[in-house]
PDB file of C-alpha atoms in Angstrom:
ATOM      1  CA  MET B 147      -3.969 -23.824   8.228  1.00 81.00           C
ATOM      2  CA  ILE B 148      -5.431 -24.501   4.914  1.00 87.00           C
ATOM      3  CA  PRO B 149      -9.317 -24.315   4.642  1.00 90.00           C
ATOM      4  CA  PHE B 150     -11.091 -27.523   4.974  1.00 91.00           C
ATOM      5  CA  VAL B 151     -14.656 -26.753   4.510  1.00 93.00           C
ATOM      6  CA  ALA B 152     -16.754 -24.284   2.725  1.00 94.00           C
ATOM      7  CA  VAL B 153     -20.370 -23.791   3.823  1.00 94.00           C
ATOM      8  CA  VAL B 154     -22.754 -22.336   1.360  1.00 94.00           C
ATOM      9  CA  SER B 155     -26.267 -21.341   2.673  1.00 93.00           C
ATOM     10  CA  LEU B 156     -29.196 -20.393   0.560  1.00 92.00           C
ATOM     11  CA  ARG B 157     -32.558 -19.136   1.911  1.00 87.00           C
ATOM     12  CA  ASN B 158     -35.553 -18.867  -0.265  1.00 85.00           C
ATOM     13  CA  ARG B 159     -38.747 -16.768   0.065  1.00 77.00           C
ATOM     14  CA  GLU B 160     -40.409 -19.430   2.196  1.00 77.00           C
ATOM     15  CA  SER B 161     -37.527 -19.088   4.666  1.00 77.00           C
ATOM     16  CA  ARG B 162     -36.477 -22.559   3.875  1.00 85.00           C
ATOM     17  CA  THR B 163     -32.638 -22.810   4.214  1.00 87.00           C
ATOM     18  CA  PHE B 164     -30.497 -25.212   2.347  1.00 90.00           C
ATOM     19  CA  ARG B 165     -26.907 -25.550   3.522  1.00 92.00           C
ATOM     20  CA  VAL B 166     -24.283 -27.276   1.579  1.00 93.00           C
ATOM     21  CA  TRP B 167     -20.983 -28.229   3.248  1.00 94.00           C
ATOM     22  CA  ILE B 168     -18.234 -28.484   0.687  1.00 92.00           C
ATOM     23  CA  PRO B 169     -15.192 -30.585   1.758  1.00 93.00           C
ATOM     24  CA  LEU B 170     -12.418 -28.572   0.462  1.00 92.00           C
ATOM     25  CA  LEU B 171      -9.901 -31.039   1.659  1.00 90.00           C
ATOM     26  CA  LEU B 172     -11.077 -33.367  -1.068  1.00 92.00           C
ATOM     27  CA  VAL B 173     -10.929 -30.574  -3.648  1.00 90.00           C
ATOM     28  CA  TRP B 174      -7.277 -30.113  -2.568  1.00 91.00           C
ATOM     29  CA  LEU B 175      -6.635 -33.774  -2.833  1.00 92.00           C
ATOM     30  CA  LEU B 176      -8.289 -33.663  -6.259  1.00 92.00           C
ATOM     31  CA  LEU B 177      -6.187 -30.703  -7.461  1.00 91.00           C
ATOM     32  CA  LEU B 178      -2.832 -31.986  -6.109  1.00 91.00           C
ATOM     33  CA  PRO B 179      -2.323 -34.554  -8.978  1.00 94.00           C
ATOM     34  CA  ILE B 180      -3.480 -32.157 -11.701  1.00 94.00           C
ATOM     35  CA  ALA B 181      -1.084 -29.466 -10.285  1.00 91.00           C
ATOM     36  CA  VAL B 182       1.674 -32.154 -10.283  1.00 93.00           C
ATOM     37  CA  VAL B 183       1.023 -32.919 -14.006  1.00 95.00           C
ATOM     38  CA  LEU B 184       0.831 -29.193 -14.969  1.00 94.00           C
ATOM     39  CA  THR B 185       4.023 -28.218 -13.030  1.00 92.00           C
ATOM     40  CA  PRO B 186       6.253 -28.389 -15.805  1.00 93.00           C
ATOM     41  CA  PHE B 187       4.033 -26.197 -18.090  1.00 93.00           C
ATOM     42  CA  ILE B 188       3.612 -23.698 -15.358  1.00 90.00           C
ATOM     43  CA  PHE B 189       7.360 -23.654 -14.811  1.00 90.00           C
ATOM     44  CA  ILE B 190       7.815 -22.897 -18.523  1.00 92.00           C
ATOM     45  CA  ALA B 191       5.069 -20.394 -18.714  1.00 89.00           C
ATOM     46  CA  CYS B 192       6.522 -18.511 -15.650  1.00 87.00           C
ATOM     47  CA  LEU B 193      10.020 -18.414 -17.139  1.00 87.00           C
ATOM     48  CA  ILE B 194       8.551 -16.995 -20.493  1.00 87.00           C
ATOM     49  CA  CYS B 195       6.823 -14.333 -18.505  1.00 82.00           C
ATOM     50  CA  ARG B 196       9.811 -13.719 -16.342  1.00 81.00           C
ATOM     51  CA  VAL B 197       8.186 -14.441 -13.239  1.00 84.00           C
ATOM     52  CA  ASN B 198       9.970 -16.376 -10.414  1.00 86.00           C
ATOM     53  CA  PRO B 199       7.968 -19.741 -10.312  1.00 88.00           C
ATOM     54  CA  PHE B 200       8.902 -20.421  -6.746  1.00 90.00           C
ATOM     55  CA  ARG B 201       7.894 -17.135  -5.625  1.00 87.00           C
ATOM     56  CA  GLY B 202       4.725 -17.570  -7.692  1.00 87.00           C
ATOM     57  CA  ALA B 203       3.962 -20.883  -5.808  1.00 89.00           C
ATOM     58  CA  ALA B 204       4.649 -19.378  -2.498  1.00 90.00           C
ATOM     59  CA  VAL B 205       2.209 -16.515  -2.923  1.00 88.00           C
ATOM     60  CA  LEU B 206      -0.580 -18.923  -4.125  1.00 88.00           C
ATOM     61  CA  TRP B 207       0.105 -21.112  -1.117  1.00 90.00           C
ATOM     62  CA  GLN B 208      -0.154 -18.043   1.087  1.00 90.00           C
ATOM     63  CA  ILE B 209      -3.332 -17.083  -0.646  1.00 91.00           C
ATOM     64  CA  VAL B 210      -4.889 -20.522  -0.022  1.00 90.00           C
ATOM     65  CA  TRP B 211      -3.647 -20.466   3.570  1.00 90.00           C
ATOM     66  CA  ALA B 212      -5.246 -17.108   4.212  1.00 91.00           C
ATOM     67  CA  LEU B 213      -8.641 -17.975   2.551  1.00 91.00           C
ATOM     68  CA  ASN B 214      -9.743 -19.310   6.113  1.00 90.00           C
ATOM     69  CA  ASP B 215     -12.552 -17.379   7.682  1.00 89.00           C
ATOM     70  CA  THR B 216     -13.510 -15.630   4.711  1.00 93.00           C
ATOM     71  CA  GLN B 217     -17.138 -14.817   4.735  1.00 94.00           C
ATOM     72  CA  PHE B 218     -19.711 -13.288   2.278  1.00 93.00           C
ATOM     73  CA  GLU B 219     -23.399 -12.878   2.930  1.00 93.00           C
ATOM     74  CA  VAL B 220     -26.171 -11.283   1.004  1.00 93.00           C
ATOM     75  CA  GLU B 221     -29.557 -10.911   2.877  1.00 90.00           C
ATOM     76  CA  HIS B 222     -32.882  -9.928   1.262  1.00 86.00           C
ATOM     77  CA  ARG B 223     -36.343 -10.498   2.559  1.00 81.00           C
ATOM     78  CA  SER B 224     -37.191 -12.666  -0.301  1.00 83.00           C
ATOM     79  CA  ALA B 225     -33.780 -14.570  -0.475  1.00 87.00           C
ATOM     80  CA  GLY B 226     -30.464 -14.949   1.256  1.00 90.00           C
ATOM     81  CA  MET B 227     -27.211 -16.430   0.373  1.00 93.00           C
ATOM     82  CA  SER B 228     -24.064 -16.885   2.579  1.00 93.00           C
ATOM     83  CA  PHE B 229     -20.567 -18.264   1.812  1.00 94.00           C
ATOM     84  CA  HIS B 230     -18.230 -19.117   4.468  1.00 94.00           C
ATOM     85  CA  ILE B 231     -14.704 -20.815   4.281  1.00 92.00           C
ATOM     86  CA  LEU B 232     -13.648 -22.559   7.517  1.00 87.00           C
TER      87      LEU B 232
ATOM     88  CA  MET D 196       8.500  21.552  38.347  1.00 56.00           C
ATOM     89  CA  SER D 197       9.555  19.567  35.086  1.00 67.00           C
ATOM     90  CA  GLU D 198      12.381  20.673  33.025  1.00 70.00           C
ATOM     91  CA  HIS D 199      10.292  21.246  29.949  1.00 74.00           C
ATOM     92  CA  ARG D 200       8.009  23.481  31.925  1.00 76.00           C
ATOM     93  CA  ARG D 201      10.782  25.264  33.272  1.00 77.00           C
ATOM     94  CA  GLN D 202      12.314  25.983  29.897  1.00 78.00           C
ATOM     95  CA  ILE D 203       8.920  27.194  28.444  1.00 76.00           C
ATOM     96  CA  LEU D 204       8.647  29.640  31.310  1.00 79.00           C
ATOM     97  CA  GLN D 205      12.305  30.760  30.771  1.00 77.00           C
ATOM     98  CA  MET D 206      11.329  31.453  26.962  1.00 77.00           C
ATOM     99  CA  LEU D 207       8.453  33.314  28.168  1.00 76.00           C
ATOM    100  CA  ALA D 208      10.417  35.528  30.401  1.00 79.00           C
ATOM    101  CA  GLU D 209      12.939  36.160  27.751  1.00 77.00           C
ATOM    102  CA  ASN D 210       9.999  37.349  25.518  1.00 77.00           C
ATOM    103  CA  LYS D 211      11.107  34.516  22.911  1.00 75.00           C
ATOM    104  CA  ILE D 212       7.260  33.305  22.804  1.00 75.00           C
ATOM    105  CA  THR D 213       4.082  34.778  23.669  1.00 73.00           C
ATOM    106  CA  ALA D 214       1.941  33.878  26.724  1.00 76.00           C
ATOM    107  CA  ASP D 215      -0.603  31.973  24.300  1.00 73.00           C
ATOM    108  CA  GLU D 216       2.349  30.044  22.794  1.00 76.00           C
ATOM    109  CA  ALA D 217       3.745  29.130  26.359  1.00 75.00           C
ATOM    110  CA  GLU D 218       0.156  27.945  27.368  1.00 75.00           C
ATOM    111  CA  ARG D 219      -0.262  25.677  24.319  1.00 73.00           C
ATOM    112  CA  LEU D 220       3.397  24.278  24.894  1.00 77.00           C
ATOM    113  CA  ILE D 221       2.622  23.464  28.636  1.00 77.00           C
ATOM    114  CA  SER D 222      -0.697  21.789  27.832  1.00 73.00           C
ATOM    115  CA  ALA D 223       0.955  19.769  25.116  1.00 74.00           C
ATOM    116  CA  CYS D 224       3.706  18.631  27.779  1.00 71.00           C
ATOM    117  CA  GLU D 225       0.955  17.615  30.065  1.00 72.00           C
ATOM    118  CA  GLN D 226      -0.799  15.691  27.568  1.00 65.00           C
ATOM    119  CA  SER D 227       2.440  13.675  26.509  1.00 61.00           C
ATOM    120  CA  THR D 228       3.118  13.092  30.227  1.00 58.00           C
ATOM    121  CA  ALA D 229      -0.349  11.990  30.917  1.00 55.00           C
ATOM    122  CA  THR D 230      -0.364   9.401  28.075  1.00 52.00           C
ATOM    123  CA  PRO D 231       1.175   6.200  29.244  1.00 51.00           C
ATOM    124  CA  PRO D 232       3.887   4.930  26.881  1.00 51.00           C
ATOM    125  CA  VAL D 233       3.004   2.188  24.573  1.00 48.00           C
ATOM    126  CA  SER D 234       5.206  -0.726  25.002  1.00 50.00           C
ATOM    127  CA  ALA D 235       6.431  -2.099  21.687  1.00 48.00           C
ATOM    128  CA  GLY D 236       5.574  -5.763  20.471  1.00 49.00           C
ATOM    129  CA  GLU D 237       2.779  -7.626  22.140  1.00 52.00           C
ATOM    130  CA  PRO D 238       0.043  -4.957  22.830  1.00 54.00           C
ATOM    131  CA  GLU D 239       0.407  -3.512  19.275  1.00 54.00           C
ATOM    132  CA  ALA D 240       0.132  -7.171  17.793  1.00 57.00           C
ATOM    133  CA  LYS D 241      -3.016  -7.617  20.005  1.00 58.00           C
ATOM    134  CA  ASN D 242      -4.709  -4.613  18.420  1.00 68.00           C
ATOM    135  CA  ARG D 243      -3.778  -5.501  15.000  1.00 75.00           C
ATOM    136  CA  PRO D 244      -7.086  -5.986  13.120  1.00 81.00           C
ATOM    137  CA  LYS D 245      -7.694  -9.464  11.555  1.00 86.00           C
ATOM    138  CA  TYR D 246     -10.468  -8.692   8.984  1.00 90.00           C
ATOM    139  CA  LEU D 247     -11.487  -6.145   6.676  1.00 89.00           C
ATOM    140  CA  ARG D 248     -15.242  -5.810   6.680  1.00 92.00           C
ATOM    141  CA  VAL D 249     -17.590  -4.256   4.112  1.00 92.00           C
ATOM    142  CA  GLN D 250     -21.266  -3.752   5.074  1.00 92.00           C
ATOM    143  CA  VAL D 251     -23.833  -2.360   2.710  1.00 92.00           C
ATOM    144  CA  ASP D 252     -27.396  -1.763   3.586  1.00 90.00           C
ATOM    145  CA  SER D 253     -29.590  -0.665   0.697  1.00 88.00           C
ATOM    146  CA  GLU D 254     -33.183  -0.025   0.938  1.00 83.00           C
ATOM    147  CA  ASP D 255     -35.472   0.929  -1.961  1.00 77.00           C
ATOM    148  CA  GLU D 256     -38.517   2.714  -0.749  1.00 70.00           C
ATOM    149  CA  GLY D 257     -40.504   2.011  -3.750  1.00 65.00           C
ATOM    150  CA  ALA D 258     -40.135  -1.760  -3.555  1.00 63.00           C
ATOM    151  CA  HIS D 259     -41.705  -3.678  -0.679  1.00 64.00           C
ATOM    152  CA  ASP D 260     -39.222  -6.531  -0.533  1.00 67.00           C
ATOM    153  CA  GLY D 261     -37.419  -4.909   2.486  1.00 75.00           C
ATOM    154  CA  PRO D 262     -33.675  -3.835   2.701  1.00 83.00           C
ATOM    155  CA  THR D 263     -30.790  -5.766   1.062  1.00 87.00           C
ATOM    156  CA  LYS D 264     -27.873  -6.292   3.334  1.00 91.00           C
ATOM    157  CA  VAL D 265     -24.373  -7.357   2.060  1.00 93.00           C
ATOM    158  CA  ASN D 266     -21.738  -8.300   4.590  1.00 94.00           C
ATOM    159  CA  VAL D 267     -18.355  -9.161   3.385  1.00 94.00           C
ATOM    160  CA  ARG D 268     -15.475 -10.281   5.781  1.00 94.00           C
ATOM    161  CA  VAL D 269     -11.972 -10.671   4.306  1.00 92.00           C
ATOM    162  CA  PRO D 270      -8.905 -11.792   6.484  1.00 91.00           C
ATOM    163  CA  MET D 271      -6.007  -9.168   6.332  1.00 87.00           C
ATOM    164  CA  GLN D 272      -3.752 -12.141   5.616  1.00 87.00           C
ATOM    165  CA  LEU D 273      -5.547 -12.517   2.372  1.00 89.00           C
ATOM    166  CA  LEU D 274      -5.207  -8.940   1.481  1.00 85.00           C
ATOM    167  CA  ARG D 275      -1.426  -9.228   2.302  1.00 84.00           C
ATOM    168  CA  ALA D 276      -1.126 -12.269   0.145  1.00 86.00           C
ATOM    169  CA  GLY D 277      -3.043 -10.634  -2.630  1.00 83.00           C
ATOM    170  CA  VAL D 278      -0.650  -7.627  -2.482  1.00 79.00           C
ATOM    171  CA  ARG D 279       2.367 -10.202  -2.899  1.00 81.00           C
ATOM    172  CA  LEU D 280       0.591 -11.633  -5.905  1.00 81.00           C
ATOM    173  CA  ALA D 281       0.510  -8.027  -7.314  1.00 76.00           C
ATOM    174  CA  GLY D 282       4.178  -7.806  -6.836  1.00 77.00           C
ATOM    175  CA  LEU D 283       4.604 -10.699  -9.327  1.00 81.00           C
ATOM    176  CA  ILE D 284       3.329  -8.739 -12.167  1.00 81.00           C
ATOM    177  CA  PRO D 285       5.853  -8.772 -14.877  1.00 80.00           C
ATOM    178  CA  ALA D 286       7.518  -5.532 -15.931  1.00 79.00           C
ATOM    179  CA  SER D 287       6.104  -5.676 -19.462  1.00 81.00           C
ATOM    180  CA  ALA D 288       2.517  -5.972 -18.205  1.00 83.00           C
ATOM    181  CA  LEU D 289       3.246  -3.088 -15.764  1.00 83.00           C
ATOM    182  CA  ARG D 290       4.475  -0.935 -18.824  1.00 86.00           C
ATOM    183  CA  GLN D 291       1.223  -1.736 -20.675  1.00 88.00           C
ATOM    184  CA  ALA D 292      -0.899  -0.870 -17.602  1.00 87.00           C
ATOM    185  CA  ASN D 293       1.064   2.339 -17.166  1.00 87.00           C
ATOM    186  CA  ASN D 294       0.464   3.154 -20.854  1.00 89.00           C
ATOM    187  CA  ALA D 295      -3.399   2.485 -20.690  1.00 91.00           C
ATOM    188  CA  MET D 296      -3.491   4.728 -17.531  1.00 89.00           C
ATOM    189  CA  HIS D 297      -1.636   7.646 -19.022  1.00 89.00           C
ATOM    190  CA  GLU D 298      -3.797   7.374 -22.103  1.00 90.00           C
ATOM    191  CA  HIS D 299      -6.872   7.728 -19.660  1.00 89.00           C
ATOM    192  CA  GLY D 300      -5.260  10.718 -17.891  1.00 88.00           C
ATOM    193  CA  ILE D 301      -4.270   8.783 -14.707  1.00 85.00           C
ATOM    194  CA  PRO D 302      -0.603   9.674 -14.060  1.00 83.00           C
ATOM    195  CA  ILE D 303       0.300   6.788 -11.849  1.00 80.00           C
ATOM    196  CA  ASP D 304       3.558   4.665 -12.430  1.00 81.00           C
ATOM    197  CA  LEU D 305       2.762   1.271 -11.273  1.00 78.00           C
ATOM    198  CA  SER D 306       6.398   0.220 -11.548  1.00 76.00           C
ATOM    199  CA  GLN D 307       7.200   2.620  -8.742  1.00 77.00           C
ATOM    200  CA  ILE D 308       4.919   0.777  -6.263  1.00 74.00           C
ATOM    201  CA  LYS D 309       7.081  -1.864  -4.487  1.00 73.00           C
ATOM    202  CA  PRO D 310       5.806  -4.668  -2.374  1.00 67.00           C
ATOM    203  CA  GLU D 311       7.020  -3.081   0.692  1.00 74.00           C
ATOM    204  CA  ASN D 312       4.848  -0.086  -0.083  1.00 76.00           C
ATOM    205  CA  LEU D 313       1.963  -2.149  -0.493  1.00 71.00           C
ATOM    206  CA  GLU D 314       2.707  -3.960   2.678  1.00 72.00           C
ATOM    207  CA  ASP D 315       2.791  -0.582   4.494  1.00 79.00           C
ATOM    208  CA  LEU D 316      -0.547   0.267   2.973  1.00 77.00           C
ATOM    209  CA  VAL D 317      -2.259  -2.860   4.187  1.00 77.00           C
ATOM    210  CA  GLU D 318      -0.786  -2.139   7.692  1.00 77.00           C
ATOM    211  CA  GLN D 319      -2.356   1.357   7.717  1.00 80.00           C
ATOM    212  CA  LEU D 320      -5.786  -0.043   6.752  1.00 78.00           C
ATOM    213  CA  SER D 321      -6.081  -0.840  10.369  1.00 76.00           C
ATOM    214  CA  ASP D 322      -6.975   2.815  10.900  1.00 76.00           C
ATOM    215  CA  LEU D 323      -9.333   2.886   8.021  1.00 79.00           C
ATOM    216  CA  THR D 324     -13.025   3.637   8.424  1.00 82.00           C
ATOM    217  CA  VAL D 325     -15.190   4.505   5.452  1.00 86.00           C
ATOM    218  CA  ASP D 326     -18.908   5.612   6.027  1.00 86.00           C
ATOM    219  CA  VAL D 327     -20.973   6.369   3.127  1.00 87.00           C
ATOM    220  CA  ASP D 328     -24.630   7.475   3.518  1.00 85.00           C
ATOM    221  CA  GLN D 329     -26.535   8.156   0.336  1.00 82.00           C
ATOM    222  CA  LYS D 330     -30.172   9.002   0.358  1.00 80.00           C
ATOM    223  CA  ASP D 331     -32.278  10.093  -2.619  1.00 79.00           C
ATOM    224  CA  ALA D 332     -35.925  10.132  -3.601  1.00 74.00           C
ATOM    225  CA  THR D 333     -36.282   6.296  -3.756  1.00 79.00           C
ATOM    226  CA  THR D 334     -33.143   4.697  -2.499  1.00 81.00           C
ATOM    227  CA  LYS D 335     -31.158   4.621   0.746  1.00 85.00           C
ATOM    228  CA  VAL D 336     -27.576   3.074   0.691  1.00 88.00           C
ATOM    229  CA  LYS D 337     -25.310   2.834   3.603  1.00 90.00           C
ATOM    230  CA  VAL D 338     -21.813   1.678   3.166  1.00 91.00           C
ATOM    231  CA  ARG D 339     -19.196   0.853   6.037  1.00 90.00           C
ATOM    232  CA  VAL D 340     -15.720  -0.185   5.137  1.00 89.00           C
ATOM    233  CA  PHE D 341     -13.592  -0.853   8.431  1.00 88.00           C
ATOM    234  CA  CYS D 342     -11.140  -3.312  10.052  1.00 86.00           C
ATOM    235  CA  GLU D 343     -11.745  -5.377  13.168  1.00 84.00           C
TER     236      GLU D 343
END
């Protein structure tokens, strides 16, 4: 399943935590028309670089699909940050 | 008495092997019979790791801010997809990368690395565990890379 939400947490020195939920679904929906408009140009660029555009699209789709559950955390006494794709 | 054991004793009687070698062979046979056979398919898939984890604990003894901890969890699927992306690099770009590496004394031919090799490499990451402990006068760094 493609990721729907990314959660970014920031903690400051006073242990106050700010949590931002980014709806990735909206990002995908916004990117979709842009991708459709850019498709012919990407196709031509792929042909110039001798890359199979269909294979490239498939791999990009696999990368987006596999982003689920990626987590990155940095913790320090004075601050902390975490990024989690759900 | 098992067939293998009988053969080993026969070889010992014919002086084809020494007593030490016979003992080692018998113990190896016993170990192989004691280990239950791994059925292919499902159990192996269950043990397959899902994530590559990188944990870094760094402590600067001079500073009083406490340790810094970094925790990264990357799905293995993402690694596999990244490896497939690397397989799309055009031949001209590979040649340039090869030339640049040869200039820096790294004799690796990237065009010889095929996507299936990289797939095997990612598969073998399941057995990977890297532990690095570095301690000097002021800093203490501990790095762990493993699959889970």
